[in-house]
CSV table of C-alpha atoms in Angstrom, one decimal:
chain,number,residue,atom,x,y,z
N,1,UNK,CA,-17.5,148.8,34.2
N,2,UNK,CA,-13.6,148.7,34.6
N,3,UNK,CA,-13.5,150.6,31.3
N,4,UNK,CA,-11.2,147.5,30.0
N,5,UNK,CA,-13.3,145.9,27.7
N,6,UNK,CA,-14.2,142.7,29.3
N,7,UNK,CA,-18.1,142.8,28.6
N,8,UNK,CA,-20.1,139.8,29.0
N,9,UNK,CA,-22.8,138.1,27.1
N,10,UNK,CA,-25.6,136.4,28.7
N,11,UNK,CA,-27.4,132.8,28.2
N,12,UNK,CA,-30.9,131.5,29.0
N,13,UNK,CA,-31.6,134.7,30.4
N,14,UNK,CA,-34.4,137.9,29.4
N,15,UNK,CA,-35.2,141.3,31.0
N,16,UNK,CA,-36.8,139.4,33.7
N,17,UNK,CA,-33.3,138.4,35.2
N,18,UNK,CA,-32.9,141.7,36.3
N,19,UNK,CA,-34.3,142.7,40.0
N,20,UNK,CA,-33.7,145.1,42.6
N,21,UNK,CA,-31.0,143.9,45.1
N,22,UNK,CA,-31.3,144.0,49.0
N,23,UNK,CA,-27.1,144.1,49.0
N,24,UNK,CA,-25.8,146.6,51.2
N,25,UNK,CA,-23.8,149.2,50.2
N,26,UNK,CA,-21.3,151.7,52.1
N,27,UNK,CA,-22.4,155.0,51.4
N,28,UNK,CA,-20.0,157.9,53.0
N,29,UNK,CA,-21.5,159.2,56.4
N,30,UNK,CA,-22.6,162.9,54.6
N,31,UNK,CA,-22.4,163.8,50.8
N,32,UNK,CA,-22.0,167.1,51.5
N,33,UNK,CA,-18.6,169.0,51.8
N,34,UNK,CA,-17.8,172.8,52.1
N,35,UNK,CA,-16.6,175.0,48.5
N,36,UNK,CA,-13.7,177.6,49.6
N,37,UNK,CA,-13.4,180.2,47.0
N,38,UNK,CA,-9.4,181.7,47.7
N,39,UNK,CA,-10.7,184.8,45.6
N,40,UNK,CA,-13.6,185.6,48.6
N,41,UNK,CA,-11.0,184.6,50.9
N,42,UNK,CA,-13.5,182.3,52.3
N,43,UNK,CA,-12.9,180.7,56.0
N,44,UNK,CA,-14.4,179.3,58.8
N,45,UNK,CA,-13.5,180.5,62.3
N,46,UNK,CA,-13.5,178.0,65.5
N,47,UNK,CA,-11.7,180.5,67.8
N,48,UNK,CA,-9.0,179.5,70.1
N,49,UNK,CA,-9.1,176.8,72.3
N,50,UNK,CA,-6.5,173.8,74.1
N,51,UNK,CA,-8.8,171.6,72.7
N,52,UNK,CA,-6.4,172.3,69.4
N,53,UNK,CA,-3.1,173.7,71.4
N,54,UNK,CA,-0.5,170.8,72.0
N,55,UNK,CA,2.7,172.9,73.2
N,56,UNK,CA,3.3,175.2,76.6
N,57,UNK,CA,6.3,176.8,74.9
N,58,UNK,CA,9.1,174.3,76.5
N,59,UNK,CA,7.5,171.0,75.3
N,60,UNK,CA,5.0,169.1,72.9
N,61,UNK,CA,2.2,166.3,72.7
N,62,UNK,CA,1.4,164.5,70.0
N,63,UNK,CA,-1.3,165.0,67.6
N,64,UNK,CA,-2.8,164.4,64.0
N,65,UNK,CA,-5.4,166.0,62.2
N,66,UNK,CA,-7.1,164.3,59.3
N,67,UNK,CA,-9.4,165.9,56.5
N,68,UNK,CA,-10.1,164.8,52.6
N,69,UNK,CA,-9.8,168.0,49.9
N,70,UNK,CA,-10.5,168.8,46.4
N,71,UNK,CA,-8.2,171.5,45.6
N,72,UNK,CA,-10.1,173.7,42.3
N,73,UNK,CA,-6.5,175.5,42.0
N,74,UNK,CA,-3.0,176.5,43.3
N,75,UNK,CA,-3.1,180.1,44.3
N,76,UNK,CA,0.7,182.1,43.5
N,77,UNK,CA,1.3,181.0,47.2
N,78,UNK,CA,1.5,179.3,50.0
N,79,UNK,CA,-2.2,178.7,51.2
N,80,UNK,CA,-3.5,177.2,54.1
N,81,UNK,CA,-5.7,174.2,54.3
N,82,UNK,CA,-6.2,174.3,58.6
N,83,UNK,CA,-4.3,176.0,60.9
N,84,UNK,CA,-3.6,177.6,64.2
N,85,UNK,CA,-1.2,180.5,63.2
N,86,UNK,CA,-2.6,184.2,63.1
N,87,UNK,CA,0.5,186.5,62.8
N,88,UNK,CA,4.4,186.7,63.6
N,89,UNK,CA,3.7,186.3,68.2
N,90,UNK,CA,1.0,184.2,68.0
N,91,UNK,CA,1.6,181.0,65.8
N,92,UNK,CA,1.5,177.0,66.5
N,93,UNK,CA,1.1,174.6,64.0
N,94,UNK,CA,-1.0,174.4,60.0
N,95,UNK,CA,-1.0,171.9,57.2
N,96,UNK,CA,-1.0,174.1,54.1
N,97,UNK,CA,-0.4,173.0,50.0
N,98,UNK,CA,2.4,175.1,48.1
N,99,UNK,CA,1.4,176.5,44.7
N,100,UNK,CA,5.2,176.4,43.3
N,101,UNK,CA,5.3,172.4,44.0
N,102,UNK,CA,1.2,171.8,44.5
N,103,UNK,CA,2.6,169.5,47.1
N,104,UNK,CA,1.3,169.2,50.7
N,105,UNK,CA,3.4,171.4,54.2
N,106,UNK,CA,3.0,170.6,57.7
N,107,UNK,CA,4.9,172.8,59.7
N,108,UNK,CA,5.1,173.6,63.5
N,109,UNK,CA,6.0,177.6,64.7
N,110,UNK,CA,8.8,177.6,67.6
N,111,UNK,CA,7.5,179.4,70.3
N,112,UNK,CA,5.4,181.7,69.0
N,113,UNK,CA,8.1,182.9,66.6
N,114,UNK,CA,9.2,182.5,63.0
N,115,UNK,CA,11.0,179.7,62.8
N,116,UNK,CA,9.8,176.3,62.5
N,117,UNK,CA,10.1,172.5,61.7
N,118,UNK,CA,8.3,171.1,58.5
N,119,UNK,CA,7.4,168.4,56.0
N,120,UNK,CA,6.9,168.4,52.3
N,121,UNK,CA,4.9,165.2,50.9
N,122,UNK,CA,6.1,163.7,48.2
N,123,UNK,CA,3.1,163.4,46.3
N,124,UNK,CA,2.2,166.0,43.4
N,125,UNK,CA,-2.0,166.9,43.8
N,126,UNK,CA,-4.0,167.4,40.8
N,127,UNK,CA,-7.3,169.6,40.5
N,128,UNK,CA,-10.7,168.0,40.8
N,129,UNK,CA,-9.7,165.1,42.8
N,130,UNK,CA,-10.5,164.2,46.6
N,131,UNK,CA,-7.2,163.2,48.9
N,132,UNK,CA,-7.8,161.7,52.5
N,133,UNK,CA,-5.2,163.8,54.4
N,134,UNK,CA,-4.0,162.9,57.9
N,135,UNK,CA,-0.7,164.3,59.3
N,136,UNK,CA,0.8,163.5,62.6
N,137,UNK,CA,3.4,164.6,65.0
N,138,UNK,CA,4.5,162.1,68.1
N,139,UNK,CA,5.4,165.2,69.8
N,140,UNK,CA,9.3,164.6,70.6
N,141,UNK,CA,9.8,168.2,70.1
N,142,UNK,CA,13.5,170.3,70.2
N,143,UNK,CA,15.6,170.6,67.1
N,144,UNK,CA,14.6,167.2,65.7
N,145,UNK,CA,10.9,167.7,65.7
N,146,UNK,CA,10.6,166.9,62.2
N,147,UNK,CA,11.7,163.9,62.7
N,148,UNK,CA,8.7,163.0,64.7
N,149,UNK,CA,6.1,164.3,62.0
N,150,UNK,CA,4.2,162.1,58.9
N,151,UNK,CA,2.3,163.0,56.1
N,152,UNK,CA,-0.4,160.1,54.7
N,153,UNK,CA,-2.0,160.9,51.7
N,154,UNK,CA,-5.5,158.4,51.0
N,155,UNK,CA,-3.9,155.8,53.9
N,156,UNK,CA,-0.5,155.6,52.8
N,157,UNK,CA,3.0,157.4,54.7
N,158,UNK,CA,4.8,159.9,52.2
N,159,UNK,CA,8.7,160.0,52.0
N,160,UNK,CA,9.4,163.3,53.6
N,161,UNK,CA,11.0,165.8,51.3
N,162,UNK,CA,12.0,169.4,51.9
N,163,UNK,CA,13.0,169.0,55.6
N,164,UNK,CA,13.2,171.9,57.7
N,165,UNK,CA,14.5,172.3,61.2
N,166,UNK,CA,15.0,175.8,61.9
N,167,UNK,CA,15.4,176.6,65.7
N,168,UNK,CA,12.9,175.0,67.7
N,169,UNK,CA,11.9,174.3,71.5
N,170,UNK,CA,8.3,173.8,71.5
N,171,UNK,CA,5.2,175.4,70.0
N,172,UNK,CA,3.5,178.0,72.4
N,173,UNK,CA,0.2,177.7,73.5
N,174,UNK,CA,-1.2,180.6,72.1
N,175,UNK,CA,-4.2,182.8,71.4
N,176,UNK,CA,-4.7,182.3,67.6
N,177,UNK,CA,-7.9,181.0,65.9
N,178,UNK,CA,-8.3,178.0,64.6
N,179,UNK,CA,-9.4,178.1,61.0
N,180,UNK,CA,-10.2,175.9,58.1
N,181,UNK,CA,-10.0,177.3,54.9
N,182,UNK,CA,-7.2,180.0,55.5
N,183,UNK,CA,-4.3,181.8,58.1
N,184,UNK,CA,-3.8,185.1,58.9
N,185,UNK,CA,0.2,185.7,58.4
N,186,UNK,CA,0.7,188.8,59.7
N,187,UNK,CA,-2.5,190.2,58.9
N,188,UNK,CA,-2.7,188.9,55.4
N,189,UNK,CA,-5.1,186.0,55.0
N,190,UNK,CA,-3.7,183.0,52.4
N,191,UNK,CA,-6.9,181.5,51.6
N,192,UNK,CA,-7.7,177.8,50.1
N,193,UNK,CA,-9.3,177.5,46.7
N,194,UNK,CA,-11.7,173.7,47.1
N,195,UNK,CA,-13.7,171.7,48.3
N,196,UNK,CA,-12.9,170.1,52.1
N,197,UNK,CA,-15.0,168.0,54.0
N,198,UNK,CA,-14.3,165.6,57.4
N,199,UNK,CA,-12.2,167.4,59.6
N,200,UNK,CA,-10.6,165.5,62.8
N,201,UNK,CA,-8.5,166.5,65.0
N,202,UNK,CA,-7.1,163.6,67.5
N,203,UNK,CA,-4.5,164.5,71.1
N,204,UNK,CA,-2.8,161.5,70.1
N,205,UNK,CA,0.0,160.1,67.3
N,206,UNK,CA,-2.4,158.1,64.9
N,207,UNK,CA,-0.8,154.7,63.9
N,208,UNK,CA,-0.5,153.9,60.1
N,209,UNK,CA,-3.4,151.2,60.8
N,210,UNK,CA,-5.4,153.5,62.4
N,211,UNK,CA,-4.7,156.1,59.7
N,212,UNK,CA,-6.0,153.5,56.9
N,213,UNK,CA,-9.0,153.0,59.1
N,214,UNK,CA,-10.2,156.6,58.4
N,215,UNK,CA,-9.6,156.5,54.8
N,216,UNK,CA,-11.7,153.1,55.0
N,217,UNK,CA,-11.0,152.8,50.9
N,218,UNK,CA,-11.9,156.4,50.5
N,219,UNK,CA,-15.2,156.3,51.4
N,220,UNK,CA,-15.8,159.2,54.5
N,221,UNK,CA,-17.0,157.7,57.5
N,222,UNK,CA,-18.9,158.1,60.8
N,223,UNK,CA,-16.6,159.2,63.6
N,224,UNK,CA,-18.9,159.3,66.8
N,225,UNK,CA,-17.4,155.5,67.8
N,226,UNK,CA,-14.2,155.9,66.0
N,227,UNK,CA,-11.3,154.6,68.0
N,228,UNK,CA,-8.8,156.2,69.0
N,229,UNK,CA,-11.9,159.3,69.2
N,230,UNK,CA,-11.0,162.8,68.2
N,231,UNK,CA,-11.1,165.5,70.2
N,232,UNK,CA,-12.8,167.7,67.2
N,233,UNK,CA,-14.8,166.3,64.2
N,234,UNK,CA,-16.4,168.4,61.6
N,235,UNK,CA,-18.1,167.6,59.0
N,236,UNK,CA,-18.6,170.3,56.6
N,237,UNK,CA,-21.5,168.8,55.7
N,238,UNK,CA,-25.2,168.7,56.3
N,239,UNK,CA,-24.8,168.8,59.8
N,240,UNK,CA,-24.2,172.9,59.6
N,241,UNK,CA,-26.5,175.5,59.1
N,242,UNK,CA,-27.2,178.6,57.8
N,243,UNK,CA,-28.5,181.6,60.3
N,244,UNK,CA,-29.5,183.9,58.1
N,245,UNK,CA,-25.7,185.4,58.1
N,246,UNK,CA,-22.7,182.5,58.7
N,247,UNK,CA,-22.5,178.9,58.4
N,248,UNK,CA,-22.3,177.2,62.1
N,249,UNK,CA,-20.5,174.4,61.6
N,250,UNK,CA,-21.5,171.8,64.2
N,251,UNK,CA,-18.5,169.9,66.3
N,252,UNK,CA,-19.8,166.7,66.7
N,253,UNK,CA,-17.5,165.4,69.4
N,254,UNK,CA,-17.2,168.9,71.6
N,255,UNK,CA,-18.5,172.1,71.7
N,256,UNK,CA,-15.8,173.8,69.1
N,257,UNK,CA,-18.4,175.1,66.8
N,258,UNK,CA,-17.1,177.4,63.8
């Protein structure tokens, strides 16, 4: 099954030989994931809450937020994956993919304003194929807050590249919208074009261990008992429903429905 040739013959053995096994098998915890079509400008919408705010403007906490994505293409811009970043007064943090690169941002606004600290990955994403996506921040804040943030792509830390440390105090604890699937900057939404599914959102610096234990070998996984537990957990899965106009997307750890 390897694809390398290595078949095997049997001996002393028929049709009979072969029977139903009781072995268990890990199956992820839902097979179903949400399509984003950047053309629609599809999103989902949790509103604006501190459950997902981790600045006051003069300092930071940590946090991480974890997802798995099929990107179906690179739009001619920057697009966002999940953020918390409306317009130019009322931004905070996002994880986004560049089209130019088709590599992975995760960027935190000063303040409120324009300027901010960010990430590149290292790592070049192809179509049609899911990533595990967690990025942290220990929340050390000021001029150096870069320093203090990590991409891992399926488990493993990136090499940083593209470094930027504009002017920076803090992120503001603002009134934007959390949404999955796009931003408004400025008014202009820059919708994602794929497939996401799993989204987690933790108050807390996840550590590369506990980073590997959510990509558990790529397989998603149940995250009612996970430990450290998140503060937000979507799965854009079964667990939402249709009411006859929107999606409700359940948030099985709070109340943070989109």
């Amino acid at each position: 099954a390897s694809g390398n040739g290595n078949d095997g013959t049997s001996s002393g053995m028929t049709s009979a030989n072969l029977v139903l096994s009781d072995l268990t098998r890990a199956v992820p915890y839902d097979s179903y994931s949400f399509n984003f079509d950047s053309a629609s400008s599809d999103y989902i919408d949790f509103g604006d809450s501190d459950t997902f705010s981790f600045g006051n403007g003069s300092t930071d906490s940590p946090f991480s937020i974890s997802f798995w994505v099929n990107f179906a293409s690179f739009p001619t811009s920057f697009f966002a994956i999940i953020a918390k970043d409306f317009n130019s007064t009322t931004r905070e943090w996002g994880v986004g993919a560049l089209s130019t690169s088709t590599k992975l941002r995760f960027f935190l606004k000063n303040n409120g304003g324009g300027s901010q600290q960010s990430i590149d990955s290292t790592t070049t994403f192809s179509t049609s194929q899911w990533y595990n996506i967690t990025c942290c921040y220990n929340g050390v804040g000021g001029g150096n807050a870069a320093d203090g943030m990590t991409i891992y792509i399926n488990g493993v830390v990136e090499t940083p590249t593209n470094i930027t440390k504009q002017t920076y105090t803090a992120m503001a604890n603002t009134t934007a919208p959390l949404t999955i699937g796009t931003y408004q900057a400025g008014g202009s939404p820059l919708p994602f074009d794929g497939k996401l599914s799993n989204v987690s959102i933790f108050n807390e610096e996840l550590t590369s261990t506990e980073v590997m234990k959510l990509y558990s070998n790529g397989m998603p996984q149940d995250l009612s008992s996970f430990t450290p537990a998140p503060v937000a957990w979507w799965t854009l899965g079964s667990n939402s429903f249709f009411n006859g106009t929107n999606f409700i997307c359940k948030d099985l750890i709070g109340s943070n429905d989109g």
